[in-house]
Amino acid sequence: MLIIAERINSSRKSIAEAITTRNRAFIQAEAKKQADAGADYIDVNAAVFVGEEIEHLTWVIETVQEATDLPLCIDSPDPKVIGAVLPLVKSAPMINSITLEPARLEGLLPMVAEYKAKVVGLCQSEDTMAESTESKVELAGRLVEAVQKAGVPLDDLYIDPLVYPLGTSSNSAQFTMDAIDRIMTEFPGVHTTCGLTNVSHGLPARKLVNRTFLVGCVIKGLDSAIMDPTDNQLFAALKTAVMVSGRDDFCLEFIQAFRSGRLEQA
Amino acid sequence: MLIIAERINSSRKSIAEAITTRNRAFIQAEAKKQADAGADYIDVNAAVFVGEEIEHLTWVIETVQEATDLPLCIDSPDPKVIGAVLPLVKSAPMINSITLEPARLEGLLPMVAEYKAKVVGLCQSEDTMAESTESKVELAGRLVEAVQKAGVPLDDLYIDPLVYPLGTSSNSAQFTMDAIDRIMTEFPGVHTTCGLTNVSHGLPARKLVNRTFLVGCVIKGLDSAIMDPTDNQLFAALKTAVMVSGRDDFCLEFIQAFRSGRLEQA
């Protein structure tokens, strides 16, 4: 289970402020906190600064890499920004994200191949926000095809089937979970990932909804998540779901998490 | 989602003591507490009192029925005990449980039919403790067949695929969840139910494990659970899992649970 730690995102006010004020200590503390909490990749995002994204993301990347040796997940909707910052990374990164939009796909796939990067592929095309299971799986198939054609191993692709708010469609989470199940079965070797917060948009008790959705996704085969590993209840739900889904031999990881105090709220 | 409330079970010390001392107030408070917390059936069990089970269970049933109008789930391994107390119930009960052991099956099915009762069917035969998904589904098929032959509608059968401790087999929960998925798909119209506590036997943070397993089972299609509805974290996990699995139109039940304060810990 690969954890992409999401906290260093400019859509969060405290992060945006730390970026504009060049608050190195704050960003580095966020990086270390997530590394200590079990992150595998540190997501870095400066996308709110349209027009100045390269400059800001460059600073964030250099700052985070001083604080941790973990690889980065370069998070931008703009292939030009990703191309500009990729030469800075110290170890093979993850790129977040490609879609089936031709400019984004064709702009990014050569870089994914060149940097031997992992890449998040969103089930989204120019004309489709895939809501049904069927349409998510169809777009996933097109991502698989495009990535393989570009010479990127399937093992480097993390398909995000996307999730829409339960408040606007009662089946949205089910469609995403069923898509995870089918993608993992129909494209052996590929990975799946997912962000969690969208599912609970507009509902109360959002953290409860997010972590219950995470458990459901893991039970259906999800093997990566874009999440906040410093949220102990969320982390505990993840570790327990991995065990319950039969992917924790002898319950060793679960027992280790318990011993290190990470399951204490339970 | 049908909740069979499990607290009035003589394997719990406080309950056994209340039964032997004929502590009516204690048993009735347990019944009311569970009814208020969302129980659909109140399980009643006096099975630790071997030789005196009929006498004790009779008292428990009369006591509980004074406190609540909810139907009962008559819980005994002994068909003779169940036969003796069935005439006491005020509304169509659930019988907990049949297995494929001939004496238990043949002893109980005529009563299930006569009382138009619902019945829990365990995936267990004289010679098999079904551990694999395959063997659980096979025994489920034999239960379906036996029940239908006895003239009991499939809608009255709640198949419990059983779960063995994760501590002794890392795949045990996965096998149970996959069996739930297959049973609900292969025998349309049947129900599934499950107890939760066995899965975490020998592990730390047992409540976390139990409720994560419950979420997984619900995501796989479980439509009933044998559980303690007064455990707010467990109840919140259940309500949220039902919503996430697409079975809560417009999130109404979830929002109602939130408004009544049942999701507060989240």
Short mmCIF file of C-alpha atoms in Angstrom, two decimals:
data_model
loop_
_atom_site.label_atom_id
_atom_site.label_comp_id
_atom_site.label_asym_id
_atom_site.label_seq_id
_atom_site.Cartn_x
_atom_site.Cartn_y
_atom_site.Cartn_z
CA MET A 1 0.00 0.00 0.00
CA LEU A 2 1.65 3.14 -1.25
CA ILE A 3 0.81 6.38 0.58
CA ILE A 4 1.03 9.66 -1.35
CA ALA A 5 1.06 12.32 1.37
CA GLU A 6 -1.15 15.21 0.36
CA ARG A 7 -0.62 17.98 2.89
CA ILE A 8 1.81 20.22 0.95
CA ASN A 9 -0.87 21.51 -1.39
CA SER A 10 -1.29 25.18 -2.18
CA SER A 11 -5.08 24.86 -2.05
CA ARG A 12 -4.62 24.74 1.74
CA LYS A 13 -4.37 28.28 3.11
CA SER A 14 -1.53 27.60 5.56
CA ILE A 15 0.55 26.05 2.79
CA ALA A 16 -0.15 28.86 0.32
CA GLU A 17 0.91 31.37 2.95
CA ALA A 18 4.07 29.43 3.77
CA ILE A 19 4.93 29.35 0.08
CA THR A 20 4.44 33.09 -0.51
CA THR A 21 6.37 34.01 2.63
CA ARG A 22 9.07 31.43 1.89
CA ASN A 23 8.54 29.87 5.30
CA ARG A 24 11.06 27.09 4.96
CA ALA A 25 10.62 25.74 8.52
CA PHE A 26 6.88 25.32 8.09
CA ILE A 27 7.11 23.42 4.79
CA GLN A 28 9.95 21.26 6.07
CA ALA A 29 8.01 20.42 9.24
CA GLU A 30 5.06 19.34 7.06
CA ALA A 31 7.37 17.15 4.99
CA LYS A 32 9.00 15.53 8.03
CA LYS A 33 5.71 15.00 9.82
CA GLN A 34 4.31 13.12 6.83
CA ALA A 35 7.51 11.12 6.33
CA ASP A 36 7.43 10.06 9.99
CA ALA A 37 3.76 9.15 9.68
CA GLY A 38 4.37 6.59 6.93
CA ALA A 39 4.35 8.52 3.63
CA ASP A 40 5.94 6.84 0.59
CA TYR A 41 5.78 9.95 -1.63
CA ILE A 42 5.47 13.61 -0.63
CA ASP A 43 3.05 15.39 -2.94
CA VAL A 44 4.12 18.96 -3.80
CA ASN A 45 1.64 21.38 -5.32
CA ALA A 46 1.82 25.13 -6.05
CA ALA A 47 -0.97 25.17 -8.61
CA VAL A 48 -2.94 28.06 -7.14
CA PHE A 49 -0.16 30.43 -8.19
CA VAL A 50 -1.12 30.65 -11.85
CA GLY A 51 1.65 32.33 -13.85
CA GLU A 52 4.16 31.93 -10.99
CA GLU A 53 3.74 28.19 -10.46
CA ILE A 54 7.20 27.20 -11.72
CA GLU A 55 9.01 29.63 -9.44
CA HIS A 56 7.00 28.62 -6.38
CA LEU A 57 7.08 24.88 -7.06
CA THR A 58 10.85 25.06 -7.59
CA TRP A 59 11.22 26.57 -4.13
CA VAL A 60 8.88 23.96 -2.58
CA ILE A 61 10.78 21.09 -4.19
CA GLU A 62 14.17 22.33 -3.06
CA THR A 63 12.82 22.99 0.43
CA VAL A 64 11.19 19.57 0.82
CA GLN A 65 14.23 17.74 -0.54
CA GLU A 66 16.39 19.33 2.15
CA ALA A 67 14.06 17.87 4.79
CA THR A 68 13.50 14.31 3.59
CA ASP A 69 14.92 11.73 1.21
CA LEU A 70 11.47 10.48 0.26
CA PRO A 71 10.63 10.76 -3.45
CA LEU A 72 8.25 13.51 -4.53
CA CYS A 73 4.92 13.43 -6.27
CA ILE A 74 4.97 16.43 -8.64
CA ASP A 75 1.41 17.72 -8.67
CA SER A 76 0.38 20.14 -11.41
CA PRO A 77 -2.25 20.27 -14.12
CA ASP A 78 0.29 21.96 -16.42
CA PRO A 79 2.77 19.78 -18.38
CA LYS A 80 5.07 22.80 -18.87
CA VAL A 81 5.39 23.28 -15.12
CA ILE A 82 6.14 19.61 -14.59
CA GLY A 83 8.74 19.69 -17.38
CA ALA A 84 10.41 22.70 -15.79
CA VAL A 85 10.77 21.21 -12.32
CA LEU A 86 11.54 17.58 -13.15
CA PRO A 87 15.31 18.21 -13.53
CA LEU A 88 15.36 19.24 -9.84
CA VAL A 89 14.24 15.95 -8.34
CA LYS A 90 16.84 13.81 -6.57
CA SER A 91 15.11 10.46 -7.03
CA ALA A 92 12.58 9.00 -9.46
CA PRO A 93 9.35 10.91 -8.76
CA MET A 94 5.70 10.31 -9.32
CA ILE A 95 3.90 12.64 -11.73
CA ASN A 96 0.40 13.75 -10.72
CA SER A 97 -1.31 13.56 -13.17
CA ILE A 98 -2.12 12.61 -16.73
CA THR A 99 -5.64 12.47 -18.14
CA LEU A 100 -6.78 11.46 -21.62
CA GLU A 101 -6.80 15.09 -22.76
CA PRO A 102 -4.37 14.96 -25.70
CA ALA A 103 -2.22 17.98 -24.74
CA ARG A 104 -1.73 16.74 -21.19
CA LEU A 105 -1.20 13.14 -22.26
CA GLU A 106 1.22 13.86 -25.10
CA GLY A 107 3.01 16.54 -23.13
CA LEU A 108 3.66 14.32 -20.12
CA LEU A 109 4.16 10.73 -21.28
CA PRO A 110 7.62 11.34 -22.80
CA MET A 111 8.74 12.84 -19.46
CA VAL A 112 7.29 9.91 -17.51
CA ALA A 113 9.33 7.58 -19.71
CA GLU A 114 12.51 9.68 -19.57
CA TYR A 115 12.52 10.05 -15.77
CA LYS A 116 11.35 6.48 -15.16
CA ALA A 117 8.67 8.16 -13.12
CA LYS A 118 5.49 6.69 -11.74
CA VAL A 119 2.37 8.47 -12.95
CA VAL A 120 -1.16 9.03 -11.69
CA GLY A 121 -3.70 8.61 -14.51
CA LEU A 122 -7.11 10.18 -13.95
CA CYS A 123 -10.18 8.60 -15.53
CA GLN A 124 -11.04 11.82 -17.31
CA SER A 125 -11.02 12.84 -20.97
CA GLU A 126 -11.74 16.03 -22.85
CA ASP A 127 -15.40 15.16 -23.13
CA THR A 128 -16.03 12.77 -20.21
CA MET A 129 -16.21 13.05 -16.46
CA ALA A 130 -16.53 9.32 -15.93
CA GLU A 131 -19.31 8.77 -13.40
CA SER A 132 -20.43 5.18 -14.03
CA THR A 133 -18.29 2.14 -13.31
CA GLU A 134 -18.45 1.23 -16.98
CA SER A 135 -17.14 4.57 -18.17
CA LYS A 136 -14.38 4.66 -15.53
CA VAL A 137 -13.18 1.22 -16.65
CA GLU A 138 -13.33 2.26 -20.30
CA LEU A 139 -11.17 5.33 -19.69
CA ALA A 140 -8.81 3.23 -17.55
CA GLY A 141 -8.35 0.91 -20.54
CA ARG A 142 -7.46 3.86 -22.74
CA LEU A 143 -4.93 5.08 -20.15
CA VAL A 144 -3.36 1.62 -20.01
CA GLU A 145 -3.08 1.59 -23.79
CA ALA A 146 -1.58 5.09 -24.04
CA VAL A 147 0.96 4.48 -21.30
CA GLN A 148 2.13 1.18 -22.78
CA LYS A 149 2.42 2.74 -26.24
CA ALA A 150 4.74 5.37 -24.73
CA GLY A 151 7.00 2.62 -23.36
CA VAL A 152 6.01 3.14 -19.71
CA PRO A 153 5.69 -0.11 -17.75
CA LEU A 154 2.19 -0.84 -16.44
CA ASP A 155 3.74 -1.15 -12.98
CA ASP A 156 4.38 2.62 -13.07
CA LEU A 157 0.74 3.57 -13.73
CA TYR A 158 -1.57 4.47 -10.83
CA ILE A 159 -5.10 4.82 -12.15
CA ASP A 160 -7.37 7.16 -10.17
CA PRO A 161 -10.99 6.34 -11.08
CA LEU A 162 -12.05 9.59 -9.37
CA VAL A 163 -14.95 9.89 -6.97
CA TYR A 164 -17.81 12.38 -7.04
CA PRO A 165 -19.69 13.61 -3.96
CA LEU A 166 -22.17 11.18 -2.38
CA GLY A 167 -24.33 14.19 -1.66
CA THR A 168 -25.07 14.63 -5.35
CA SER A 169 -25.18 10.94 -6.34
CA SER A 170 -25.83 8.19 -3.80
CA ASN A 171 -24.02 5.65 -5.99
CA SER A 172 -20.86 7.61 -6.64
CA ALA A 173 -18.66 5.81 -4.10
CA GLN A 174 -19.99 2.42 -5.14
CA PHE A 175 -19.18 3.17 -8.79
CA THR A 176 -15.61 4.11 -7.85
CA MET A 177 -15.11 1.04 -5.66
CA ASP A 178 -16.53 -1.27 -8.32
CA ALA A 179 -14.25 0.39 -10.89
CA ILE A 180 -11.23 -0.29 -8.64
CA ASP A 181 -12.26 -3.94 -8.43
CA ARG A 182 -12.62 -4.24 -12.21
CA ILE A 183 -9.48 -2.24 -13.08
CA MET A 184 -7.34 -4.39 -10.78
CA THR A 185 -8.85 -7.55 -12.29
CA GLU A 186 -8.95 -6.59 -15.98
CA PHE A 187 -5.52 -4.92 -16.24
CA PRO A 188 -3.24 -7.17 -14.19
CA GLY A 189 -0.10 -5.36 -13.06
CA VAL A 190 -1.60 -1.88 -12.98
CA HIS A 191 -2.12 0.03 -9.73
CA THR A 192 -5.02 2.12 -8.47
CA THR A 193 -5.01 5.21 -6.32
CA CYS A 194 -7.65 7.64 -5.11
CA GLY A 195 -8.15 10.91 -3.30
CA LEU A 196 -10.70 10.70 -0.49
CA THR A 197 -12.08 14.11 0.33
CA ASN A 198 -14.33 14.62 -2.67
CA VAL A 199 -16.64 11.78 -1.62
CA SER A 200 -17.84 13.62 1.50
CA HIS A 201 -18.26 17.09 -0.01
CA GLY A 202 -21.37 18.68 1.51
CA LEU A 203 -21.92 15.94 4.12
CA PRO A 204 -21.44 16.10 7.90
CA ALA A 205 -18.86 13.92 9.70
CA ARG A 206 -16.60 14.15 6.68
CA LYS A 207 -13.61 12.36 8.20
CA LEU A 208 -15.79 9.38 9.08
CA VAL A 209 -17.08 9.26 5.51
CA ASN A 210 -13.59 9.61 4.02
CA ARG A 211 -12.08 6.82 6.07
CA THR A 212 -15.03 4.47 5.56
CA PHE A 213 -14.71 5.06 1.82
CA LEU A 214 -10.95 4.35 2.07
CA VAL A 215 -11.69 1.03 3.80
CA GLY A 216 -14.17 0.13 1.06
CA CYS A 217 -11.66 0.97 -1.68
CA VAL A 218 -8.92 -1.11 -0.02
CA ILE A 219 -11.29 -4.07 0.38
CA LYS A 220 -11.98 -3.76 -3.38
CA GLY A 221 -8.25 -3.87 -4.20
CA LEU A 222 -6.95 -0.27 -4.02
CA ASP A 223 -3.18 -0.39 -3.52
CA SER A 224 -2.33 3.29 -3.14
CA ALA A 225 -4.03 6.34 -1.63
CA ILE A 226 -3.58 10.10 -1.81
CA MET A 227 -4.15 10.98 1.84
CA ASP A 228 -2.97 12.61 5.03
CA PRO A 229 -0.96 9.95 6.88
CA THR A 230 -0.77 12.18 9.98
CA ASP A 231 -4.52 11.66 10.54
CA ASN A 232 -4.23 8.78 13.01
CA GLN A 233 -7.79 7.57 12.60
CA LEU A 234 -7.43 7.50 8.83
CA PHE A 235 -4.05 5.77 9.09
CA ALA A 236 -5.48 3.19 11.51
CA ALA A 237 -8.40 2.52 9.16
CA LEU A 238 -5.93 2.01 6.29
CA LYS A 239 -3.66 -0.39 8.19
CA THR A 240 -6.63 -2.37 9.44
CA ALA A 241 -8.27 -2.54 6.01
CA VAL A 242 -5.03 -3.82 4.49
CA MET A 243 -4.95 -6.56 7.13
CA VAL A 244 -8.63 -7.44 6.76
CA SER A 245 -8.23 -7.65 2.97
CA GLY A 246 -5.62 -10.39 3.42
CA ARG A 247 -2.54 -8.34 2.52
CA ASP A 248 -0.76 -8.31 5.89
CA ASP A 249 0.94 -11.67 6.45
CA PHE A 250 0.67 -12.77 10.07
CA CYS A 251 -0.85 -9.32 10.84
CA LEU A 252 2.71 -8.07 11.31
CA GLU A 253 2.22 -4.54 9.96
CA PHE A 254 -0.95 -4.11 11.99
CA ILE A 255 0.73 -5.25 15.20
CA GLN A 256 3.70 -3.00 14.48
CA ALA A 257 1.36 -0.02 13.98
CA PHE A 258 -0.30 -0.86 17.29
CA ARG A 259 3.03 -1.08 19.08
CA SER A 260 4.11 2.29 17.72
CA GLY A 261 0.92 3.83 19.14
CA ARG A 262 -0.72 4.55 15.79
CA LEU A 263 -3.95 2.66 16.55
CA GLU A 264 -4.48 4.19 19.97
CA GLN A 265 -7.83 5.84 19.39
CA ALA A 266 -9.43 2.48 18.74
CA MET B 1 -29.62 -3.45 6.95
CA LEU B 2 -31.03 -5.62 9.68
CA ILE B 3 -29.38 -5.38 13.10
CA ILE B 4 -29.53 -8.40 15.41
CA ALA B 5 -28.61 -7.01 18.81
CA GLU B 6 -26.27 -9.38 20.58
CA ARG B 7 -25.85 -8.11 24.14
CA ILE B 8 -28.30 -10.43 25.98
CA ASN B 9 -26.02 -13.44 25.72
CA SER B 10 -25.27 -15.69 28.66
CA SER B 11 -21.62 -15.97 27.62
CA ARG B 12 -21.28 -12.42 29.01
CA LYS B 13 -20.72 -12.55 32.76
CA SER B 14 -23.05 -9.67 33.65
CA ILE B 15 -25.86 -11.28 31.67
CA ALA B 16 -25.32 -14.74 33.16
CA GLU B 17 -25.42 -13.21 36.62
CA ALA B 18 -28.58 -11.24 35.86
CA ILE B 19 -30.20 -14.45 34.62
CA THR B 20 -29.31 -16.54 37.66
CA THR B 21 -30.39 -13.80 40.08
CA ARG B 22 -33.53 -13.07 38.03
CA ASN B 23 -32.50 -9.40 37.76
CA ARG B 24 -35.41 -8.25 35.66
CA ALA B 25 -34.44 -4.55 35.63
CA PHE B 26 -30.97 -5.30 34.29
CA ILE B 27 -32.14 -7.50 31.43
CA GLN B 28 -34.93 -5.08 30.53
CA ALA B 29 -32.52 -2.14 30.51
CA GLU B 30 -30.26 -4.09 28.13
CA ALA B 31 -33.24 -4.77 25.87
CA LYS B 32 -34.41 -1.14 25.86
CA LYS B 33 -30.92 0.23 25.34
CA GLN B 34 -30.49 -1.92 22.25
CA ALA B 35 -33.97 -1.13 20.93
CA ASP B 36 -33.27 2.61 21.31
CA ALA B 37 -29.91 2.16 19.56
CA GLY B 38 -31.45 0.79 16.38
CA ALA B 39 -31.85 -2.97 16.92
CA ASP B 40 -34.26 -4.83 14.62
CA TYR B 41 -34.15 -8.10 16.58
CA ILE B 42 -33.12 -8.71 20.20
CA ASP B 43 -31.01 -11.86 20.45
CA VAL B 44 -31.71 -13.90 23.59
CA ASN B 45 -29.30 -16.61 24.69
CA ALA B 46 -29.08 -18.73 27.85
CA ALA B 47 -26.93 -21.46 26.34
CA VAL B 48 -24.29 -21.54 29.09
CA PHE B 49 -26.87 -23.07 31.44
CA VAL B 50 -26.69 -26.60 30.11
CA GLY B 51 -29.55 -28.71 31.48
CA GLU B 52 -31.43 -25.61 32.70
CA GLU B 53 -31.45 -23.70 29.43
CA ILE B 54 -35.21 -23.96 28.82
CA GLU B 55 -36.11 -22.63 32.23
CA HIS B 56 -33.67 -19.70 32.02
CA LEU B 57 -34.43 -18.82 28.40
CA THR B 58 -38.16 -18.86 29.18
CA TRP B 59 -37.58 -16.25 31.88
CA VAL B 60 -35.36 -14.15 29.59
CA ILE B 61 -37.93 -14.19 26.79
CA GLU B 62 -40.80 -13.19 29.08
CA THR B 63 -38.67 -10.48 30.65
CA VAL B 64 -37.50 -8.99 27.35
CA GLN B 65 -40.98 -9.07 25.85
CA GLU B 66 -42.28 -6.96 28.74
CA ALA B 67 -39.69 -4.31 27.88
CA THR B 68 -39.88 -4.07 24.10
CA ASP B 69 -42.14 -4.98 21.20
CA LEU B 70 -39.17 -5.82 18.99
CA PRO B 71 -39.10 -9.40 17.70
CA LEU B 72 -36.64 -11.82 19.27
CA CYS B 73 -33.80 -13.83 17.86
CA ILE B 74 -33.93 -17.14 19.71
CA ASP B 75 -30.30 -18.19 20.10
CA SER B 76 -29.55 -21.78 21.07
CA PRO B 77 -27.56 -24.67 19.63
CA ASP B 78 -30.27 -27.08 20.86
CA PRO B 79 -33.39 -27.64 18.71
CA LYS B 80 -35.27 -28.99 21.76
CA VAL B 81 -34.72 -25.71 23.63
CA ILE B 82 -35.88 -23.67 20.66
CA GLY B 83 -38.95 -25.88 20.25
CA ALA B 84 -39.82 -25.43 23.92
CA VAL B 85 -39.64 -21.62 23.94
CA LEU B 86 -41.08 -20.80 20.50
CA PRO B 87 -44.70 -20.87 21.75
CA LEU B 88 -43.83 -17.94 24.04
CA VAL B 89 -42.89 -15.40 21.36
CA LYS B 90 -45.35 -12.60 20.64
CA SER B 91 -44.25 -11.91 17.05
CA ALA B 92 -42.52 -13.89 14.31
CA PRO B 93 -38.99 -14.46 15.61
CA MET B 94 -35.65 -15.24 14.08
CA ILE B 95 -34.08 -18.58 14.92
CA ASN B 96 -30.33 -18.62 15.54
CA SER B 97 -29.24 -21.01 14.09
CA ILE B 98 -29.33 -23.95 11.76
CA THR B 99 -26.26 -25.67 10.36
CA LEU B 100 -26.03 -28.57 7.93
CA GLU B 101 -25.72 -31.06 10.80
CA PRO B 102 -28.71 -33.35 10.14
CA ALA B 103 -30.15 -33.37 13.68
CA ARG B 104 -30.06 -29.58 13.97
CA LEU B 105 -31.34 -29.05 10.42
CA GLU B 106 -34.15 -31.57 10.55
CA GLY B 107 -35.10 -30.60 14.07
CA LEU B 108 -35.40 -26.89 13.31
CA LEU B 109 -36.64 -26.45 9.75
CA PRO B 110 -40.21 -27.61 10.49
CA MET B 111 -40.37 -25.02 13.30
CA VAL B 112 -38.99 -22.27 11.05
CA ALA B 113 -41.76 -23.04 8.57
CA GLU B 114 -44.49 -23.31 11.21
CA TYR B 115 -43.65 -20.04 12.93
CA LYS B 116 -42.91 -18.19 9.68
CA ALA B 117 -39.63 -17.38 11.37
CA LYS B 118 -36.48 -16.01 9.86
CA VAL B 119 -33.46 -18.24 10.36
CA VAL B 120 -29.70 -17.83 10.58
CA GLY B 121 -27.91 -20.56 8.63
CA LEU B 122 -24.26 -21.16 9.52
CA CYS B 123 -21.85 -22.40 6.84
CA GLN B 124 -20.95 -25.40 8.92
CA SER B 125 -21.60 -29.12 8.49
CA GLU B 126 -20.85 -32.20 10.53
CA ASP B 127 -17.49 -32.64 8.87
CA THR B 128 -16.60 -29.13 7.62
CA MET B 129 -15.59 -25.88 9.21
CA ALA B 130 -15.71 -23.92 5.96
CA GLU B 131 -12.57 -21.82 5.81
CA SER B 132 -12.12 -21.10 2.09
CA THR B 133 -14.47 -18.93 0.05
CA GLU B 134 -15.23 -21.93 -2.13
CA SER B 135 -16.27 -24.15 0.72
CA LYS B 136 -18.37 -21.40 2.37
CA VAL B 137 -20.25 -20.87 -0.89
CA GLU B 138 -20.74 -24.63 -1.33
CA LEU B 139 -22.25 -24.99 2.15
CA ALA B 140 -24.38 -21.89 1.53
CA GLY B 141 -25.79 -23.60 -1.56
CA ARG B 142 -26.69 -26.65 0.51
CA LEU B 143 -28.43 -24.44 3.10
CA VAL B 144 -30.41 -22.71 0.35
CA GLU B 145 -31.49 -26.07 -1.00
CA ALA B 146 -32.49 -27.49 2.40
CA VAL B 147 -34.45 -24.41 3.38
CA GLN B 148 -36.37 -24.27 0.11
CA LYS B 149 -37.15 -28.00 0.33
CA ALA B 150 -38.70 -27.34 3.74
CA GLY B 151 -40.98 -24.68 2.25
CA VAL B 152 -39.18 -21.73 3.86
CA PRO B 153 -38.92 -18.69 1.54
CA LEU B 154 -35.36 -17.70 0.61
CA ASP B 155 -36.16 -14.23 1.95
CA ASP B 156 -36.27 -15.73 5.46
CA LEU B 157 -32.76 -17.22 5.29
CA TYR B 158 -29.78 -15.27 6.68
CA ILE B 159 -26.60 -17.10 5.76
CA ASP B 160 -23.65 -16.57 8.10
CA PRO B 161 -20.46 -17.57 6.25
CA LEU B 162 -18.58 -17.48 9.59
CA VAL B 163 -15.24 -15.84 10.11
CA TYR B 164 -12.15 -17.31 11.74
CA PRO B 165 -9.50 -15.26 13.58
CA LEU B 166 -7.11 -13.22 11.43
CA GLY B 167 -4.43 -14.08 13.96
CA THR B 168 -4.45 -17.70 12.85
CA SER B 169 -5.09 -17.12 9.12
CA SER B 170 -4.30 -13.82 7.40
CA ASN B 171 -6.88 -14.54 4.69
CA SER B 172 -9.80 -15.46 6.92
CA ALA B 173 -11.64 -12.12 6.69
CA GLN B 174 -11.05 -11.89 2.95
CA PHE B 175 -12.50 -15.39 2.46
CA THR B 176 -15.62 -14.41 4.43
CA MET B 177 -16.07 -11.12 2.55
CA ASP B 178 -15.61 -12.81 -0.82
CA ALA B 179 -18.11 -15.48 0.23
CA ILE B 180 -20.65 -12.75 1.10
CA ASP B 181 -20.14 -11.26 -2.37
CA ARG B 182 -20.63 -14.60 -4.09
CA ILE B 183 -23.56 -15.75 -1.93
CA MET B 184 -25.46 -12.49 -2.58
CA THR B 185 -24.77 -12.82 -6.31
CA GLU B 186 -25.31 -16.55 -6.81
CA PHE B 187 -28.44 -16.97 -4.67
CA PRO B 188 -30.53 -13.89 -5.44
CA GLY B 189 -33.08 -13.15 -2.73
CA VAL B 190 -31.12 -14.69 0.13
CA HIS B 191 -29.64 -12.58 2.94
CA THR B 192 -26.26 -12.69 4.67
CA THR B 193 -25.38 -11.97 8.27
CA CYS B 194 -22.23 -12.23 10.33
CA GLY B 195 -20.90 -11.96 13.85
CA LEU B 196 -17.87 -9.70 14.14
CA THR B 197 -15.86 -10.50 17.23
CA ASN B 198 -14.26 -13.76 16.12
CA VAL B 199 -12.20 -11.99 13.44
CA SER B 200 -10.12 -10.07 15.99
CA HIS B 201 -9.54 -12.87 18.49
CA GLY B 202 -5.97 -12.58 19.80
CA LEU B 203 -5.30 -9.19 18.18
CA PRO B 204 -4.93 -5.77 19.82
CA ALA B 205 -7.34 -2.90 19.05
CA ARG B 206 -10.15 -5.42 18.63
CA LYS B 207 -12.97 -2.90 18.22
CA LEU B 208 -11.10 -1.21 15.37
CA VAL B 209 -10.63 -4.58 13.67
CA ASN B 210 -14.27 -5.59 14.18
CA ARG B 211 -15.68 -2.39 12.75
CA THR B 212 -13.27 -2.34 9.80
CA PHE B 213 -14.30 -5.91 9.03
CA LEU B 214 -17.97 -4.87 9.27
CA VAL B 215 -17.36 -2.07 6.75
CA GLY B 216 -15.68 -4.55 4.40
CA CYS B 217 -18.56 -7.01 4.69
CA VAL B 218 -21.16 -4.29 4.01
CA ILE B 219 -19.20 -3.09 0.98
CA LYS B 220 -19.31 -6.70 -0.28
CA GLY B 221 -23.09 -6.88 0.13
CA LEU B 222 -23.80 -7.97 3.72
CA ASP B 223 -27.35 -6.94 4.62
CA SER B 224 -27.57 -7.94 8.27
CA ALA B 225 -25.18 -8.04 11.22
CA ILE B 226 -25.12 -9.64 14.65
CA MET B 227 -23.66 -6.79 16.66
CA ASP B 228 -23.90 -4.37 19.56
CA PRO B 229 -25.83 -1.34 18.26
CA THR B 230 -25.03 0.61 21.45
CA ASP B 231 -21.37 0.79 20.39
CA ASN B 232 -21.51 4.21 18.75
CA GLN B 233 -18.32 3.84 16.74
CA LEU B 234 -19.51 0.50 15.37
CA PHE B 235 -22.96 1.89 14.62
CA ALA B 236 -21.43 4.92 12.86
CA ALA B 237 -19.20 2.65 10.77
CA LEU B 238 -22.26 0.61 9.79
CA LYS B 239 -24.39 3.60 8.80
CA THR B 240 -21.53 5.11 6.83
CA ALA B 241 -20.71 1.84 5.06
CA VAL B 242 -24.34 1.43 4.04
CA MET B 243 -24.24 4.93 2.52
CA VAL B 244 -20.88 4.43 0.82
CA SER B 245 -22.12 1.13 -0.67
CA GLY B 246 -24.93 3.01 -2.43
CA ARG B 247 -27.80 1.81 -0.25
CA ASP B 248 -28.81 5.10 1.39
CA ASP B 249 -30.81 7.19 -1.08
CA PHE B 250 -29.92 10.88 -0.81
CA CYS B 251 -27.80 9.98 2.28
CA LEU B 252 -30.96 10.40 4.34
CA GLU B 253 -30.29 7.70 6.94
CA PHE B 254 -26.73 8.91 7.39
CA ILE B 255 -27.81 12.51 7.90
CA GLN B 256 -30.53 11.38 10.30
CA ALA B 257 -27.96 9.40 12.32
CA PHE B 258 -25.76 12.50 12.40
CA ARG B 259 -28.63 14.69 13.60
CA SER B 260 -29.50 12.26 16.37
CA GLY B 261 -25.91 12.48 17.61
CA ARG B 262 -24.93 8.92 16.69
CA LEU B 263 -21.91 9.90 14.56
CA GLU B 264 -20.49 12.32 17.11
CA GLN B 265 -17.13 10.69 17.67
CA ALA B 266 -16.20 11.18 14.03
#
